[in-house]
Short mmCIF file of C-alpha atoms in Angstrom, two decimals:
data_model
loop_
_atom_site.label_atom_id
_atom_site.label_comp_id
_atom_site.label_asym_id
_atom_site.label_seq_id
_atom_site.Cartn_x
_atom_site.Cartn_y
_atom_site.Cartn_z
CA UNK A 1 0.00 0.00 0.00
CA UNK A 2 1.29 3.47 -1.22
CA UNK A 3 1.76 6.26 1.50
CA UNK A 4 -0.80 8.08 -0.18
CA UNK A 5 -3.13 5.45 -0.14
CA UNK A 6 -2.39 4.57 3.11
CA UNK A 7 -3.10 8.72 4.27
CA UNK A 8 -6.61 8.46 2.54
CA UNK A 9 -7.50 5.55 3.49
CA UNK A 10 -6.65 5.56 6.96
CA UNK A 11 -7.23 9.31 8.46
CA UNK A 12 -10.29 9.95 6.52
CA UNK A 13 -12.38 7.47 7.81
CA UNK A 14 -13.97 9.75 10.07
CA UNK A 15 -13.83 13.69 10.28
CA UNK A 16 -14.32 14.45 6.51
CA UNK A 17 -14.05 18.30 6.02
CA UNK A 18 -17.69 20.27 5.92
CA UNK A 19 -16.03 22.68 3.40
CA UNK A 20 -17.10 23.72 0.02
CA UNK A 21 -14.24 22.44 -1.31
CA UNK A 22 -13.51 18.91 0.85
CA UNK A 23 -11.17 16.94 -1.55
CA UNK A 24 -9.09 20.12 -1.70
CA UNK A 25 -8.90 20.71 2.04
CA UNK A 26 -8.07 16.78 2.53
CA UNK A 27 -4.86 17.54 -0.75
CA UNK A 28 -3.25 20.38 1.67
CA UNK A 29 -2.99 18.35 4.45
CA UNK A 30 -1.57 15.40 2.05
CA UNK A 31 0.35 18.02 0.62
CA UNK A 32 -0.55 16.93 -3.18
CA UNK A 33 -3.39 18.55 -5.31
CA UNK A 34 -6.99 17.97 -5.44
CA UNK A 35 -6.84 15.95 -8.64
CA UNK A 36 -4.64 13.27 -7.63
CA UNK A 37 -7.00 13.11 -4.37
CA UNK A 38 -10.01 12.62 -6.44
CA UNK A 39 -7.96 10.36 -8.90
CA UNK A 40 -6.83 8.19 -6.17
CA UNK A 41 -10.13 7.72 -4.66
CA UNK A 42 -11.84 7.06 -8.14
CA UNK A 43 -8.85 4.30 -8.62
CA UNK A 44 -9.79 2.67 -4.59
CA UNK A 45 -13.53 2.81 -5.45
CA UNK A 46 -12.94 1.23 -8.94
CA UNK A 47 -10.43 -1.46 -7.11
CA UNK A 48 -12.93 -2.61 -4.80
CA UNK A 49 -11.31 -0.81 -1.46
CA UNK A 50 -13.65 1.99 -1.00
CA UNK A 51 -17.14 1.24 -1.14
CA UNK A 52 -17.83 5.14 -1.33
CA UNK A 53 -17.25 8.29 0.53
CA UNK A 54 -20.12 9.49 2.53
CA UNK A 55 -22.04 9.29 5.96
CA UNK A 56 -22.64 6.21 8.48
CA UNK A 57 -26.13 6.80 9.92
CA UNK A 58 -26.85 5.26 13.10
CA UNK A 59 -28.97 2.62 13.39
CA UNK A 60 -32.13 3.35 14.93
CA UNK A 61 -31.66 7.05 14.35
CA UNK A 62 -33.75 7.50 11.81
CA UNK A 63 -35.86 4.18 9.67
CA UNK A 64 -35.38 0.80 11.43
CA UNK A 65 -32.93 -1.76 10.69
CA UNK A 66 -32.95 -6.07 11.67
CA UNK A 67 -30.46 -7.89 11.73
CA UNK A 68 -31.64 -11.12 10.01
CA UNK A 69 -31.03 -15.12 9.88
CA UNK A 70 -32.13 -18.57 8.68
CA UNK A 71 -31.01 -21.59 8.24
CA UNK A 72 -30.29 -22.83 4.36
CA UNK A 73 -29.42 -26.09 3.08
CA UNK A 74 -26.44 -26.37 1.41
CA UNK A 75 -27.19 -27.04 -1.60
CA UNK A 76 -29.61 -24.22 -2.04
CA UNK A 77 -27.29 -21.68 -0.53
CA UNK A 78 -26.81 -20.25 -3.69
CA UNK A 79 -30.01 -19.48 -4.53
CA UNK A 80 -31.53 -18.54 -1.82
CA UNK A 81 -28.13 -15.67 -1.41
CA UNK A 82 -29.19 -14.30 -4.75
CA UNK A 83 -32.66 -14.13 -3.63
CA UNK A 84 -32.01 -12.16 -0.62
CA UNK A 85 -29.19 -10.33 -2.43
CA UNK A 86 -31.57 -9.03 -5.06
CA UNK A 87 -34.17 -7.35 -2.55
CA UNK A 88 -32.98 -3.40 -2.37
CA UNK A 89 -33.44 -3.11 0.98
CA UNK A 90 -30.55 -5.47 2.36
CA UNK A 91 -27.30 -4.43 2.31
CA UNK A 92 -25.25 -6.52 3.84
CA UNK A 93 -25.37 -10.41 3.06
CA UNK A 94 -23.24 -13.22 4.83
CA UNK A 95 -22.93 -17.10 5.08
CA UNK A 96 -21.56 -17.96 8.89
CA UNK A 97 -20.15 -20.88 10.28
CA UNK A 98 -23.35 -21.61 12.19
CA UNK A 99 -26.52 -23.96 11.50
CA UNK A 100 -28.30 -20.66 10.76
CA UNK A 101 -25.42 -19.76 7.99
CA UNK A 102 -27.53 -16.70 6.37
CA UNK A 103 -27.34 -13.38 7.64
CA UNK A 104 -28.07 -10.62 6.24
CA UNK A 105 -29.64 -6.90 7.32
CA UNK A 106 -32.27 -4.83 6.64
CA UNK A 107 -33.34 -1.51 6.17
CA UNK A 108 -35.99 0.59 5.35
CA UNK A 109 -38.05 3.84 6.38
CA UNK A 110 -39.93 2.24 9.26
CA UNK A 111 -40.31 -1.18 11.43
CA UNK A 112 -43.24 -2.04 9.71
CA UNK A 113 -41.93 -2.20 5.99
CA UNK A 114 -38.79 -4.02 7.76
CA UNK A 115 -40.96 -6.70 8.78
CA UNK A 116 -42.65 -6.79 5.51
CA UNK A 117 -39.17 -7.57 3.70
CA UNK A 118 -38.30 -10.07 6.33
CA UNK A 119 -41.66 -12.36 6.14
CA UNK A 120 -41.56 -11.72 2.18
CA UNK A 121 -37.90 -13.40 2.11
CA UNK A 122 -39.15 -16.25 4.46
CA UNK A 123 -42.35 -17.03 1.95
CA UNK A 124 -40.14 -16.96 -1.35
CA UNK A 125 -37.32 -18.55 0.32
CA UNK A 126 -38.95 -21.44 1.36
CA UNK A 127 -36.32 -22.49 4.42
CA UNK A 128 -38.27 -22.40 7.07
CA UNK A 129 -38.47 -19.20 9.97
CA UNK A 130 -36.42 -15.78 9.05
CA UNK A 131 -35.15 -14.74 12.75
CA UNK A 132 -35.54 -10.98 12.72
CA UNK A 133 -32.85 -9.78 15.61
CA UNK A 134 -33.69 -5.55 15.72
CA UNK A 135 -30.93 -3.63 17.67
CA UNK A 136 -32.01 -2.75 21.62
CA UNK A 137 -29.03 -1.02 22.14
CA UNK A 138 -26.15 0.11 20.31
CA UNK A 139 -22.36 0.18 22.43
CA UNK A 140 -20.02 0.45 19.86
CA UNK A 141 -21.19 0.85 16.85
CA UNK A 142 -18.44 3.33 14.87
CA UNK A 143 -16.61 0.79 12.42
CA UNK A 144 -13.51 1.87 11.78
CA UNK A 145 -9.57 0.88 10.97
CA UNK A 146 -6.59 1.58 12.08
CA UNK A 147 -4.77 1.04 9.10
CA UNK A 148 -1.29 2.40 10.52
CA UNK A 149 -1.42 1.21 14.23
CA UNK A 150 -2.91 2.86 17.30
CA UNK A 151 -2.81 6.55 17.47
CA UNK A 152 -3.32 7.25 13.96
CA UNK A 153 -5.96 9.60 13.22
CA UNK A 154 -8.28 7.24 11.97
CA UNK A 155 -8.33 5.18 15.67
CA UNK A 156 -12.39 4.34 16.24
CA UNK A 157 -13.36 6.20 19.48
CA UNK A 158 -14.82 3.47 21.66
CA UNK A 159 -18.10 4.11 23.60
CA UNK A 160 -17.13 2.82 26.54
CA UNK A 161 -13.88 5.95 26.36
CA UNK A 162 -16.72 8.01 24.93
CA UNK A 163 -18.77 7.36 28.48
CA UNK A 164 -16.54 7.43 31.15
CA UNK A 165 -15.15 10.61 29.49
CA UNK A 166 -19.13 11.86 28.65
CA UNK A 167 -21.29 10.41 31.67
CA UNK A 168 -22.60 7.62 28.62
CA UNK A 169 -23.70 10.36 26.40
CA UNK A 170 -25.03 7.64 23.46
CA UNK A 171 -26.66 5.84 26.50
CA UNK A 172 -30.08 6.75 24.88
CA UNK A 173 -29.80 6.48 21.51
CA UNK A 174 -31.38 3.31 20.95
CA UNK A 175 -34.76 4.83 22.80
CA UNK A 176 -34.87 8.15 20.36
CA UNK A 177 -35.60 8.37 16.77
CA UNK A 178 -34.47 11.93 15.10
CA UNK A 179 -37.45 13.50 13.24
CA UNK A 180 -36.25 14.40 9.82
CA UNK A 181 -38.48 17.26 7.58
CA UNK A 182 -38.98 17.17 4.18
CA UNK A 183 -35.99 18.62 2.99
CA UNK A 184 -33.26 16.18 5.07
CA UNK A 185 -35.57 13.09 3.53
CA UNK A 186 -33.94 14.36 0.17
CA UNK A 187 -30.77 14.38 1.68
CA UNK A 188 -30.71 11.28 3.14
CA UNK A 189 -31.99 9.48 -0.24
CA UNK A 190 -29.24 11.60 -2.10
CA UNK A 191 -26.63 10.47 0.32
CA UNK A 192 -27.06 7.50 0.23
CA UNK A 193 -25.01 6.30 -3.08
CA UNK A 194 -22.33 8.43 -1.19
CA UNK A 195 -20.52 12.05 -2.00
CA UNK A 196 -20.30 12.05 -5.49
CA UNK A 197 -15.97 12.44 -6.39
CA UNK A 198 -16.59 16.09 -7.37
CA UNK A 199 -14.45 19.24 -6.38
CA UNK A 200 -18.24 20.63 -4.58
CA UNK A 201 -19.73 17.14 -3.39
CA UNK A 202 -21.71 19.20 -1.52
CA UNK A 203 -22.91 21.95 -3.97
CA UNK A 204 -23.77 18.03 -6.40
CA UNK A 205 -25.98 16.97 -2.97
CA UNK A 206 -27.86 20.19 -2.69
CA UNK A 207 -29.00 20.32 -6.18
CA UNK A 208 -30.34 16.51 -5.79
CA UNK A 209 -31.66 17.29 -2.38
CA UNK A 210 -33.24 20.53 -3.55
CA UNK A 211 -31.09 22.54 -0.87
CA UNK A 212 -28.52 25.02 -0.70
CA UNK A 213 -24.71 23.88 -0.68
CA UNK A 214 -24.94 25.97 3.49
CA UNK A 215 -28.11 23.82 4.40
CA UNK A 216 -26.61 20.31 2.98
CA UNK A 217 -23.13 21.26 5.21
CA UNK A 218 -24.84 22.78 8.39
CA UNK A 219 -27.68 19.54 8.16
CA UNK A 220 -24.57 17.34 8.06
CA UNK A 221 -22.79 19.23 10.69
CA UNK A 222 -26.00 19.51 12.58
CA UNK A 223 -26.75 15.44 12.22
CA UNK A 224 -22.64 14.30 13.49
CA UNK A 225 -23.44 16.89 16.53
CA UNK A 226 -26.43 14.87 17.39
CA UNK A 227 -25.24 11.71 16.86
CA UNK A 228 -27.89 10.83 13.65
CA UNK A 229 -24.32 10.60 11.71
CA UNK A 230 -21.78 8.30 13.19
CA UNK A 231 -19.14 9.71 10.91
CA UNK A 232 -18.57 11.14 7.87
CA UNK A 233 -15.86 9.89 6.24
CA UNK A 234 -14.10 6.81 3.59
CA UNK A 235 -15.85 3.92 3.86
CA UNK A 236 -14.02 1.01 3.27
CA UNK A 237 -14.20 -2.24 2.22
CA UNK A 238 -12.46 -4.52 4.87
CA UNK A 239 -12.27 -7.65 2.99
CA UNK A 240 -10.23 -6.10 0.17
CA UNK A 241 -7.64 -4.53 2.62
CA UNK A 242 -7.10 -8.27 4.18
CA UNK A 243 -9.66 -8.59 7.44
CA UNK A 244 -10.75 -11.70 6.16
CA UNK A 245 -11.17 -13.58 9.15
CA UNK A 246 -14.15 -11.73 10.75
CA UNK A 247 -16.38 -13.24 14.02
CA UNK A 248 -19.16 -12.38 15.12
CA UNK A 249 -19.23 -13.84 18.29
CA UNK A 250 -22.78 -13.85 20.80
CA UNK A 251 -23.53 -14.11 24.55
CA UNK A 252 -26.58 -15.00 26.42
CA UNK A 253 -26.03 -12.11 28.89
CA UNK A 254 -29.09 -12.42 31.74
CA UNK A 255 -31.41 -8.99 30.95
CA UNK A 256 -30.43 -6.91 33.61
CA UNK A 257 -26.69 -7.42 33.05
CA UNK A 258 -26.39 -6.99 29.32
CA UNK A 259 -25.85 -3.32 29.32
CA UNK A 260 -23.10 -3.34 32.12
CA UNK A 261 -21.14 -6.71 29.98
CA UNK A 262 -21.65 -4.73 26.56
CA UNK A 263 -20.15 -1.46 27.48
CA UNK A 264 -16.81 -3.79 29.25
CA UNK A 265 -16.90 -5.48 25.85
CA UNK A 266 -16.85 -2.09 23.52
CA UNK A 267 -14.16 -0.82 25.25
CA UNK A 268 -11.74 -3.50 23.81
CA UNK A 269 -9.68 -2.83 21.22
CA UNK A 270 -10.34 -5.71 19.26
CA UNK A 271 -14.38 -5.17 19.01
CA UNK A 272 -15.25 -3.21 15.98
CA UNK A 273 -19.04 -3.51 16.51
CA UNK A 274 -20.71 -4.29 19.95
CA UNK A 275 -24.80 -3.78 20.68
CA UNK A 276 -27.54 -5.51 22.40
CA UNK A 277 -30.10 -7.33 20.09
CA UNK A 278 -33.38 -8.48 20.83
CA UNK A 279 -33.51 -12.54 21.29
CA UNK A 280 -35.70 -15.11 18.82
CA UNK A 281 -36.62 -17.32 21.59
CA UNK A 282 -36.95 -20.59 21.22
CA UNK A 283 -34.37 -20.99 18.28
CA UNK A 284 -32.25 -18.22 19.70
CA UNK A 285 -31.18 -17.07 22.92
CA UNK A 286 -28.29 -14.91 22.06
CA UNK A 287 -28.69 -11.14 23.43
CA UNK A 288 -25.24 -9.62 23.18
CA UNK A 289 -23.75 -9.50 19.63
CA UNK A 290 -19.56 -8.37 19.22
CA UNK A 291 -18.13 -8.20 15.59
CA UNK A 292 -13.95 -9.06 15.40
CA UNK A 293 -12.53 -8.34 12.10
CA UNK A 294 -9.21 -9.93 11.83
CA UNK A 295 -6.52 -10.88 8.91
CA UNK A 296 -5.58 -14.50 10.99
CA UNK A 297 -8.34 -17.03 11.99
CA UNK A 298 -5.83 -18.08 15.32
CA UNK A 299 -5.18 -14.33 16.36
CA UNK A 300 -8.87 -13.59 16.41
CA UNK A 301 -10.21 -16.83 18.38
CA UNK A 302 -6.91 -15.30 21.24
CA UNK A 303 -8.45 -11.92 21.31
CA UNK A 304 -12.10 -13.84 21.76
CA UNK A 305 -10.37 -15.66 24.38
CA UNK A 306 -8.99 -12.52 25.89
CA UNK A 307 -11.98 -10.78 25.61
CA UNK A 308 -14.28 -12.89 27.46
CA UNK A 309 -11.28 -13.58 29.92
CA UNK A 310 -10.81 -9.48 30.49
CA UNK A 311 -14.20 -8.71 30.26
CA UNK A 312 -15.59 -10.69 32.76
CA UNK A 313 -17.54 -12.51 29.80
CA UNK A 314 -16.95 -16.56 31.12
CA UNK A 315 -20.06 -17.12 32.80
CA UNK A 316 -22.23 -16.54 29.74
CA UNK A 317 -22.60 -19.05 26.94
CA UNK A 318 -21.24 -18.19 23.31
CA UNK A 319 -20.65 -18.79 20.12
CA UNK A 320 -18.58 -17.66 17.62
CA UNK A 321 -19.94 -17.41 13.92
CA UNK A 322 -16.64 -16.66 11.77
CA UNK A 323 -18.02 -15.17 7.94
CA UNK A 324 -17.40 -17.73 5.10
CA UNK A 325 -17.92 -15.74 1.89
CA UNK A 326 -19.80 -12.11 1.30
CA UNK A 327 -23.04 -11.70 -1.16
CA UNK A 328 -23.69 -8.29 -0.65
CA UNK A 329 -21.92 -5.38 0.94
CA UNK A 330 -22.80 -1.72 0.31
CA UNK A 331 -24.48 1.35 2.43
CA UNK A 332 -27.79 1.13 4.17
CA UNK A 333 -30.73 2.15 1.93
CA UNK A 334 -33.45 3.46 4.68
CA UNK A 335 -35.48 5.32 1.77
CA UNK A 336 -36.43 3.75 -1.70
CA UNK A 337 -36.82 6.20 -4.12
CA UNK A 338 -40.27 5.22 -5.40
CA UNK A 339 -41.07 5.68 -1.45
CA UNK A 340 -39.47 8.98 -0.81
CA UNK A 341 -41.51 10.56 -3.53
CA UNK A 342 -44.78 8.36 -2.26
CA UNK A 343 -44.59 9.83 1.71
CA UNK A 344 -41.98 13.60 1.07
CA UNK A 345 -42.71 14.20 -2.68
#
């Protein structure tokens, strides 16, 4: 990996300059210009290590999100990926090392359609019960890379820092939904392909969103205050920079302890993702849900082991669900266009 390449990708996760002119503010602190910036972003896109530039909404925010399973057959994996794949409203799309091998999440403008999608996979599917796992509570939830080693710029803040330093300041956010009006409805369906690779991203938004280039970079300012926005930044594509031995490992964690394990657990360096989800009881009792995205199967399953050993995590049964091949992987789609113009237009 190139040192510029290596600047992008790793201090521009997060932070991403509300300026008219962001790929030019971004080249003076590389100290190049803006067109090799914008050329060398077009070239990490194209290659498969950017999947786009652009905001990280967070989940539960605004819309409603699942996180959904089932358990396929074999021999009708294939099908039944490209049948999930296909439906606009999932973005991500996994086969585990578990009996239920298919996960995959959802996301659309409210629970309701979310449920739709979910029941209308399980009908066409034909596999048998779609567990539909929704988010309680998020702990860490700001997936990032440290591409250079800690202390780089582009080091993920971890909640549990975040509240011992803020007295929990996220503590709520799985309990409040952020009303959006009219106009920031346009701007989240125009964000959601990502900044378009422009010298004025911004000034390209507001004339999609129907806004002014001030009210697209004060509602983005205004939405990373609040905590709609997790981060504005690169979004990258972890597989193609070598994490490709990525857990998801889950705890049965009694009720009234979940919260108190979680927040020990996001405070690890090796969690990337950590959140309570709601259990599918009987098939699954699983409560407490921590992603580890690794580049060695054996490192990984030590820093599981260290985790639960440091975290006072032993108690509580576990598994560990290591990814086997991707589907689908691209930004969450919380408003179709068809249904944007239906409910805002």
């Amino acid at each position: 990996m190139g040192a510029l390449e290596l600047r992008l990708l790793n201090d521009f996760q997060r932070g991403f300059p509300l300026t008219s002119r962001p790929f030019a503010a971004i080249a003076a602190r590389l100290g190049v210009n803006e067109s090799v910036v914008l050329a060398e972003l077009e070239r990490l896109v194209a290659g498969g290590k950017v999947s786009r530039v652009g905001a990280a909404f967070v989940p539960g925010r605004i819309g409603a999100a699942t996180l959904a399973a089932m358990s396929v057959p074999r021999e009708q994996l294939r099908r039944v990926a490209e049948l999930v794949s296909a439906y606009p409203e999932v973005n991500h799309n996994y086969e585990r090392e578990h009996h239920y091998n298919l996960w995959f999440v959802i996301t659309g403008p409210d629970e309701r359609h979310v449920e739709t999608v979910v029941r209308g996979i399980e009908r066409s599917a034909r596999c048998g019960r779609v567990l539909s796992l929704p988010m309680i509570e998020p702990y860490h939830i700001d997936l990032g890379f440290d591409l250079a080693g800690a202390g780089s710029e582009a080091a993920p803040e971890r909640e549990g820092d975040a509240s011992r330093r803020t007295e929990g300041r996220n503590s709520n956010l799985h309990s409040s939904s952020f009303i959006l009006d009219p106009s920031e409805y346009a701007l989240v369906s125009a964000l959601q392909e990502g900044l378009p690779l422009t010298s004025a991203p911004y000034a390209e938004l507001a004339l999609r969103a129907g806004m002014t280039e001030a009210a697209v970079i004060a509602t983005l300012g205004r939405w990373l205050a609040s905590r709609v926005v997790s981060r504005l930044g690169i979004i990258v594509r972890h597989h193609e920079l070598g994490y490709t031995a990525n857990a998801m490992v889950v705890w049965d964690v009694p009720d009234p302890e979940v919260r108190a394990a979680g927040r020990r657990a996001a405070a690890a360096p090796c969690v990337t993702l950590c959140y309570q989800r709601l259990r599918a009881l009987p098939e699954w009792r699983y409560n407490l849900y921590c992603m580890i995205h690794g580049t060695e199967r054996a490192r990984v399953l030590g820093e599981i082991a260290a985790l639960r050993a440091n975290c006072d995590l032993v108690h509580y049964p576990f598994e560990v669900l290591f990814s086997r091949q991707r589907f689908k992987q691209r930004g969450a789609r919380y408003l179709q266009p068809e249904a944007q113009a239906a409910d805002h237009g």
